[in-house]
């Protein structure tokens, strides 16, 4: 074909975006399925388009039938595939077109690890003022220092118990409790310099590599309980700390509720007898008044005859009046 105004004009018997198709292979969609696939199997595994008997895969998919997913490689702690484009890329391969893909990270020079997150350089394990690796008190692993017992900090430059035998002090839980408070709740003596004064914080759900020992520890902060884990490698060097989110606090005692309860209790104690007396008095008065109304309704008095009225003048006859006296 020939290019005319940005589009291909195909010769007779050829067609397609780039004139790559012929009449014969345009109808042969079976070439976009594996040889052992059934008729209801999606073309190109549903991850691309079948064009002239060949699969054109969508982004992040590869393979003759788009069977390889380049997002299946390992991710670093920040979620970047193979540590990001600057550290590695995901490559996939399969033994044959019918087998599953094997995807793994191909690291750029200077990086290693399953997710290409580990730098090979020792520069990140050296202080600017001291070019010794991890201050000679630890080993550099995956770009950070794993400190020997008795030393802390990003460069293992802080002695946990200077001038003393660390073995004679409390266990690792007690020695690292202040750092756990610092990482988990931003409190304690290291509140303003956690990363400098403490071993590294293992974030997230605390996924620990192989060969790392765990010591589960209890702790207290603000009269509440919390949990953290101290991690050591096979050489007993301090690897990091995992702090469990949240804390378990006892129910707070409310003095205001106690005072209000006492006040209302005293008021009820004084007023209750008065209320009872008032109710009894009201009931008795109601009964007497009802009885008076009933008696008043039964009385039948006329307006001119009052049975209680008595005349103010009475007449009495002296039986001896008018008889002759006998001398």
CSV table of C-alpha atoms in Angstrom, one decimal:
chain,number,residue,atom,x,y,z
A,1,UNK,CA,0.0,0.0,0.0
A,2,UNK,CA,0.9,3.7,0.0
A,3,UNK,CA,0.6,6.5,2.6
A,4,UNK,CA,-1.9,9.2,1.6
A,5,UNK,CA,-2.8,12.1,3.9
A,6,UNK,CA,-1.7,10.1,7.0
A,7,UNK,CA,-3.6,6.9,6.1
A,8,UNK,CA,-2.7,3.8,4.2
A,9,UNK,CA,-4.3,3.1,0.8
A,10,UNK,CA,-4.0,-0.7,0.4
A,11,UNK,CA,-3.4,-2.6,-2.7
A,12,UNK,CA,-6.0,-5.0,-4.0
A,13,UNK,CA,-6.4,-8.0,-1.7
A,14,UNK,CA,-4.8,-6.2,1.3
A,15,UNK,CA,-6.5,-4.3,4.1
A,16,UNK,CA,-6.1,-3.2,7.6
A,17,UNK,CA,-4.7,-0.1,9.3
A,18,UNK,CA,-1.3,-0.8,7.9
A,19,UNK,CA,-2.4,-3.0,5.0
A,20,UNK,CA,-1.1,-6.0,6.9
A,21,UNK,CA,-4.1,-8.2,6.5
A,22,UNK,CA,-5.2,-10.4,3.6
A,23,UNK,CA,-8.6,-11.9,3.0
A,24,UNK,CA,-7.4,-15.3,4.2
A,25,UNK,CA,-5.9,-14.4,7.6
A,26,UNK,CA,-8.6,-11.8,8.4
A,27,UNK,CA,-11.1,-14.5,9.0
A,28,UNK,CA,-8.7,-16.8,10.9
A,29,UNK,CA,-9.5,-15.6,14.5
A,30,UNK,CA,-8.5,-19.0,15.9
A,31,UNK,CA,-4.9,-17.9,15.6
A,32,UNK,CA,-5.6,-15.5,18.5
A,33,UNK,CA,-6.3,-18.4,20.9
A,34,UNK,CA,-3.9,-21.0,22.2
A,35,UNK,CA,-3.9,-24.3,20.3
A,36,UNK,CA,-5.6,-26.2,23.2
A,37,UNK,CA,-8.3,-23.5,23.8
A,38,UNK,CA,-12.0,-24.1,23.2
A,39,UNK,CA,-14.2,-22.1,21.0
A,40,UNK,CA,-15.6,-20.1,23.9
A,41,UNK,CA,-12.2,-18.9,25.1
A,42,UNK,CA,-11.8,-15.2,24.8
A,43,UNK,CA,-9.6,-13.9,22.0
A,44,UNK,CA,-6.2,-12.8,23.2
A,45,UNK,CA,-7.3,-13.8,26.7
A,46,UNK,CA,-9.6,-10.8,26.8
A,47,UNK,CA,-6.5,-8.5,27.2
A,48,UNK,CA,-6.2,-7.3,23.6
A,49,UNK,CA,-7.6,-7.2,20.1
A,50,UNK,CA,-7.3,-9.8,17.4
A,51,UNK,CA,-6.0,-8.3,14.2
A,52,UNK,CA,-5.2,-10.5,11.1
A,53,UNK,CA,-4.7,-13.5,13.3
A,54,UNK,CA,-2.3,-11.7,15.7
A,55,UNK,CA,-3.0,-10.2,19.2
A,56,UNK,CA,-2.5,-6.6,19.8
A,57,UNK,CA,-2.2,-6.4,23.6
A,58,UNK,CA,-3.3,-3.6,25.8
A,59,UNK,CA,-0.9,-1.7,28.1
A,60,UNK,CA,0.8,-3.8,30.8
A,61,UNK,CA,0.1,-7.1,28.9
A,62,UNK,CA,2.4,-9.0,26.7
A,63,UNK,CA,2.9,-12.4,25.0
A,64,UNK,CA,1.6,-14.0,21.9
A,65,UNK,CA,-1.9,-14.3,23.4
A,66,UNK,CA,-1.5,-11.4,25.9
A,67,UNK,CA,-1.1,-14.0,28.6
A,68,UNK,CA,1.6,-12.1,30.5
A,69,UNK,CA,0.7,-9.4,33.1
A,70,UNK,CA,3.6,-7.1,33.7
A,71,UNK,CA,1.9,-5.8,36.9
A,72,UNK,CA,2.3,-9.2,38.5
A,73,UNK,CA,5.9,-8.5,39.7
A,74,UNK,CA,6.8,-7.7,43.3
A,75,UNK,CA,6.1,-4.2,44.7
A,76,UNK,CA,8.1,-2.3,47.2
A,77,UNK,CA,6.7,-0.9,50.5
A,78,UNK,CA,5.4,2.2,48.6
A,79,UNK,CA,3.5,0.0,46.1
A,80,UNK,CA,5.8,0.7,43.2
A,81,UNK,CA,6.3,-2.3,40.8
A,82,UNK,CA,10.0,-3.3,40.9
A,83,UNK,CA,10.7,-0.2,42.9
A,84,UNK,CA,9.7,2.2,40.2
A,85,UNK,CA,11.0,2.8,36.7
A,86,UNK,CA,14.3,4.1,38.1
A,87,UNK,CA,15.1,0.9,39.9
A,88,UNK,CA,13.8,-1.9,37.7
A,89,UNK,CA,11.2,-3.2,35.2
A,90,UNK,CA,8.9,-6.1,35.1
A,91,UNK,CA,9.7,-8.8,32.5
A,92,UNK,CA,7.6,-11.8,31.7
A,93,UNK,CA,8.3,-15.0,29.9
A,94,UNK,CA,6.7,-18.4,29.4
A,95,UNK,CA,8.2,-21.7,28.4
A,96,UNK,CA,5.7,-22.1,25.6
A,97,UNK,CA,2.5,-20.4,24.4
A,98,UNK,CA,0.3,-22.8,26.4
A,99,UNK,CA,2.1,-22.4,29.8
A,100,UNK,CA,1.6,-19.6,32.4
A,101,UNK,CA,3.8,-16.6,32.4
A,102,UNK,CA,6.7,-16.1,34.9
A,103,UNK,CA,7.1,-12.5,35.7
A,104,UNK,CA,10.0,-11.1,37.7
A,105,UNK,CA,11.8,-7.8,38.2
A,106,UNK,CA,14.8,-7.0,36.1
A,107,UNK,CA,16.8,-4.6,38.3
A,108,UNK,CA,18.7,-1.6,37.0
A,109,UNK,CA,22.4,-1.5,37.9
A,110,UNK,CA,23.0,-0.6,41.5
A,111,UNK,CA,19.8,-2.3,42.8
A,112,UNK,CA,18.9,-5.8,43.9
A,113,UNK,CA,16.1,-7.7,45.6
A,114,UNK,CA,12.8,-9.3,44.4
A,115,UNK,CA,11.3,-5.8,44.1
A,116,UNK,CA,14.6,-4.0,43.2
A,117,UNK,CA,14.2,-1.9,46.4
A,118,UNK,CA,17.6,-2.6,47.9
A,119,UNK,CA,20.5,-0.4,46.8
A,120,UNK,CA,23.9,-2.1,46.5
A,121,UNK,CA,25.7,1.1,47.5
A,122,UNK,CA,26.7,1.5,51.1
A,123,UNK,CA,26.4,5.3,51.0
A,124,UNK,CA,23.0,5.4,52.7
A,125,UNK,CA,24.6,3.5,55.7
A,126,UNK,CA,27.3,6.2,56.2
A,127,UNK,CA,27.1,9.5,58.1
A,128,UNK,CA,28.5,12.5,56.3
A,129,UNK,CA,30.8,13.2,59.2
A,130,UNK,CA,31.9,9.5,59.5
A,131,UNK,CA,32.5,7.3,56.5
A,132,UNK,CA,32.5,4.1,58.5
A,133,UNK,CA,29.6,1.8,57.6
A,134,UNK,CA,26.9,1.9,60.3
A,135,UNK,CA,29.5,3.5,62.7
A,136,UNK,CA,31.2,0.1,62.9
A,137,UNK,CA,28.3,-1.0,65.2
A,138,UNK,CA,26.2,-2.9,62.6
A,139,UNK,CA,25.9,-4.1,59.1
A,140,UNK,CA,24.4,-2.5,56.0
A,141,UNK,CA,21.5,-4.5,54.6
A,142,UNK,CA,19.3,-3.2,51.8
A,143,UNK,CA,20.4,0.3,52.2
A,144,UNK,CA,20.0,0.6,55.9
A,145,UNK,CA,21.9,-0.3,59.1
A,146,UNK,CA,21.1,-3.3,61.2
A,147,UNK,CA,22.6,-2.4,64.5
A,148,UNK,CA,24.4,-4.7,66.9
A,149,UNK,CA,22.8,-5.2,70.4
A,150,UNK,CA,23.3,-2.1,72.5
A,151,UNK,CA,23.2,0.5,69.6
A,152,UNK,CA,20.4,2.4,68.0
A,153,UNK,CA,19.8,5.1,65.4
A,154,UNK,CA,19.9,5.2,61.6
A,155,UNK,CA,23.7,4.8,61.6
A,156,UNK,CA,24.0,2.7,64.9
A,157,UNK,CA,25.7,5.7,66.5
A,158,UNK,CA,23.7,5.8,69.7
A,159,UNK,CA,24.7,3.6,72.5
A,160,UNK,CA,21.7,2.3,74.5
A,161,UNK,CA,23.6,1.8,77.7
A,162,UNK,CA,27.0,3.6,77.5
A,163,UNK,CA,29.5,2.5,80.1
A,164,UNK,CA,27.3,-0.4,81.3
A,165,UNK,CA,26.8,-4.0,80.4
A,166,UNK,CA,23.6,-4.1,78.3
A,167,UNK,CA,23.0,-7.7,79.3
A,168,UNK,CA,22.6,-6.6,82.9
A,169,UNK,CA,19.8,-4.2,82.1
A,170,UNK,CA,16.2,-5.0,81.4
A,171,UNK,CA,15.1,-7.0,78.3
A,172,UNK,CA,14.7,-5.6,74.8
A,173,UNK,CA,11.1,-4.8,75.5
A,174,UNK,CA,12.0,-2.3,78.2
A,175,UNK,CA,14.9,-0.9,76.3
A,176,UNK,CA,12.7,-0.2,73.3
A,177,UNK,CA,9.5,0.9,74.9
A,178,UNK,CA,10.3,4.6,74.7
A,179,UNK,CA,10.9,4.3,71.0
A,180,UNK,CA,7.6,2.4,70.6
A,181,UNK,CA,5.8,5.2,72.4
A,182,UNK,CA,7.6,7.7,70.1
A,183,UNK,CA,6.6,5.9,66.9
A,184,UNK,CA,3.1,5.0,67.9
A,185,UNK,CA,2.0,8.1,69.9
A,186,UNK,CA,4.6,10.8,69.5
A,187,UNK,CA,5.4,11.0,73.2
A,188,UNK,CA,8.2,10.1,75.5
A,189,UNK,CA,11.9,11.3,75.6
A,190,UNK,CA,12.4,10.7,71.9
A,191,UNK,CA,9.2,12.4,70.7
A,192,UNK,CA,11.0,14.9,68.5
A,193,UNK,CA,13.7,12.6,67.0
A,194,UNK,CA,12.2,9.2,66.6
A,195,UNK,CA,14.1,8.2,63.5
A,196,UNK,CA,17.4,9.5,64.8
A,197,UNK,CA,17.3,8.0,68.3
A,198,UNK,CA,15.4,4.8,67.6
A,199,UNK,CA,15.7,1.7,65.4
A,200,UNK,CA,13.7,1.8,62.1
A,201,UNK,CA,10.0,1.6,62.2
A,202,UNK,CA,8.6,-1.3,60.2
A,203,UNK,CA,5.4,0.2,58.8
A,204,UNK,CA,2.2,-1.3,57.6
A,205,UNK,CA,1.1,-4.7,58.8
A,206,UNK,CA,4.6,-5.6,59.9
A,207,UNK,CA,5.6,-8.0,57.1
A,208,UNK,CA,9.0,-9.4,58.3
A,209,UNK,CA,11.6,-11.0,56.0
A,210,UNK,CA,12.8,-14.5,56.7
A,211,UNK,CA,15.5,-14.9,59.3
A,212,UNK,CA,14.1,-12.1,61.5
A,213,UNK,CA,13.1,-13.0,65.1
A,214,UNK,CA,10.1,-11.4,66.8
A,215,UNK,CA,9.7,-10.4,70.4
A,216,UNK,CA,6.1,-9.3,71.3
A,217,UNK,CA,6.1,-6.7,74.0
A,218,UNK,CA,3.5,-4.9,76.2
A,219,UNK,CA,3.8,-1.2,76.8
A,220,UNK,CA,2.0,1.6,78.6
A,221,UNK,CA,1.3,5.2,77.5
A,222,UNK,CA,-1.0,7.8,79.2
A,223,UNK,CA,-2.3,5.1,81.7
A,224,UNK,CA,-3.3,2.9,78.6
A,225,UNK,CA,-1.9,-0.4,77.4
A,226,UNK,CA,-0.5,-0.9,73.9
A,227,UNK,CA,1.5,-3.6,72.1
A,228,UNK,CA,4.7,-3.5,70.0
A,229,UNK,CA,7.2,-6.0,68.5
A,230,UNK,CA,11.0,-5.8,68.6
A,231,UNK,CA,12.7,-7.5,65.6
A,232,UNK,CA,16.2,-9.0,65.6
A,233,UNK,CA,18.2,-10.6,62.8
A,234,UNK,CA,20.0,-13.9,63.0
A,235,UNK,CA,23.1,-12.1,64.4
A,236,UNK,CA,20.9,-10.7,67.2
A,237,UNK,CA,21.2,-7.2,65.7
A,238,UNK,CA,18.3,-4.9,66.1
A,239,UNK,CA,16.3,-4.9,62.9
A,240,UNK,CA,13.3,-2.6,63.8
A,241,UNK,CA,10.1,-2.0,65.7
A,242,UNK,CA,6.5,-2.8,64.8
A,243,UNK,CA,3.9,-0.8,66.8
A,244,UNK,CA,0.3,-2.1,66.8
A,245,UNK,CA,-2.1,0.8,66.2
A,246,UNK,CA,-4.4,1.9,69.0
A,247,UNK,CA,-4.3,1.5,72.7
A,248,UNK,CA,-6.5,-0.1,75.4
A,249,UNK,CA,-7.6,2.4,78.0
A,250,UNK,CA,-9.7,1.7,81.1
A,251,UNK,CA,-13.0,3.4,81.5
A,252,UNK,CA,-12.5,7.0,82.7
A,253,UNK,CA,-13.9,7.8,86.2
A,254,UNK,CA,-16.1,10.9,86.1
A,255,UNK,CA,-16.0,13.0,89.3
A,256,UNK,CA,-18.6,15.3,87.9
A,257,UNK,CA,-21.1,12.4,87.6
A,258,UNK,CA,-20.3,11.4,91.2
A,259,UNK,CA,-20.9,14.9,92.5
A,260,UNK,CA,-24.2,15.3,90.6
A,261,UNK,CA,-25.3,11.9,91.8
A,262,UNK,CA,-24.7,12.8,95.4
A,263,UNK,CA,-26.5,16.2,95.0
A,264,UNK,CA,-29.5,14.6,93.4
A,265,UNK,CA,-29.5,11.8,96.0
A,266,UNK,CA,-29.6,14.3,98.9
A,267,UNK,CA,-32.4,16.3,97.2
A,268,UNK,CA,-34.4,13.2,96.6
A,269,UNK,CA,-33.9,12.1,100.3
A,270,UNK,CA,-35.3,15.4,101.6
A,271,UNK,CA,-38.0,16.0,99.1
A,272,UNK,CA,-39.4,12.5,98.9
A,273,UNK,CA,-41.0,12.5,102.4
A,274,UNK,CA,-42.5,15.9,101.7
A,275,UNK,CA,-43.9,14.7,98.4
A,276,UNK,CA,-45.4,11.6,100.1
A,277,UNK,CA,-47.0,13.8,102.9
A,278,UNK,CA,-48.4,16.2,100.3
A,279,UNK,CA,-49.9,13.4,98.3
A,280,UNK,CA,-51.6,11.8,101.4
A,281,UNK,CA,-52.9,15.1,102.5
A,282,UNK,CA,-54.4,15.9,99.1
A,283,UNK,CA,-56.0,12.5,99.1
A,284,UNK,CA,-57.6,12.8,102.5
A,285,UNK,CA,-58.9,16.3,101.7
A,286,UNK,CA,-60.4,15.0,98.5
A,287,UNK,CA,-62.2,12.3,100.3
A,288,UNK,CA,-63.6,14.7,102.9
A,289,UNK,CA,-64.7,17.2,100.3
A,290,UNK,CA,-66.4,14.5,98.3
A,291,UNK,CA,-68.3,13.3,101.4
A,292,UNK,CA,-69.4,16.9,102.2
A,293,UNK,CA,-70.8,17.3,98.6
A,294,UNK,CA,-72.7,14.0,99.0
A,295,UNK,CA,-74.3,15.1,102.3
A,296,UNK,CA,-75.2,18.5,100.9
A,297,UNK,CA,-77.0,16.8,98.0
A,298,UNK,CA,-79.1,14.6,100.3
A,299,UNK,CA,-80.5,17.6,102.5
A,300,UNK,CA,-84.1,18.7,101.6
A,301,UNK,CA,-84.7,22.1,103.1
A,302,UNK,CA,-87.5,24.6,102.2
A,303,UNK,CA,-86.8,28.3,101.9
A,304,UNK,CA,-89.2,29.2,104.8
A,305,UNK,CA,-88.7,26.2,107.2
A,306,UNK,CA,-85.3,25.9,108.8
A,307,UNK,CA,-85.3,22.9,111.1
A,308,UNK,CA,-82.6,24.4,113.1
A,309,UNK,CA,-84.4,27.7,113.7
A,310,UNK,CA,-85.9,28.3,117.3
A,311,UNK,CA,-88.2,31.2,118.3
A,312,UNK,CA,-86.5,33.8,120.5
A,313,UNK,CA,-89.6,34.2,122.7
A,314,UNK,CA,-91.2,31.3,124.6
A,315,UNK,CA,-94.4,31.2,126.8
A,316,UNK,CA,-94.4,29.4,130.1
A,317,UNK,CA,-97.5,29.0,132.5
A,318,UNK,CA,-97.0,29.2,136.2
A,319,UNK,CA,-99.4,26.6,137.7
A,320,UNK,CA,-99.6,28.4,141.0
A,321,UNK,CA,-100.5,31.7,139.7
A,322,UNK,CA,-103.9,33.1,140.9
A,323,UNK,CA,-104.5,30.6,143.8
A,324,UNK,CA,-105.6,31.9,147.2
A,325,UNK,CA,-103.0,31.9,149.9
A,326,UNK,CA,-103.7,29.9,153.0
A,327,UNK,CA,-102.6,31.5,156.2
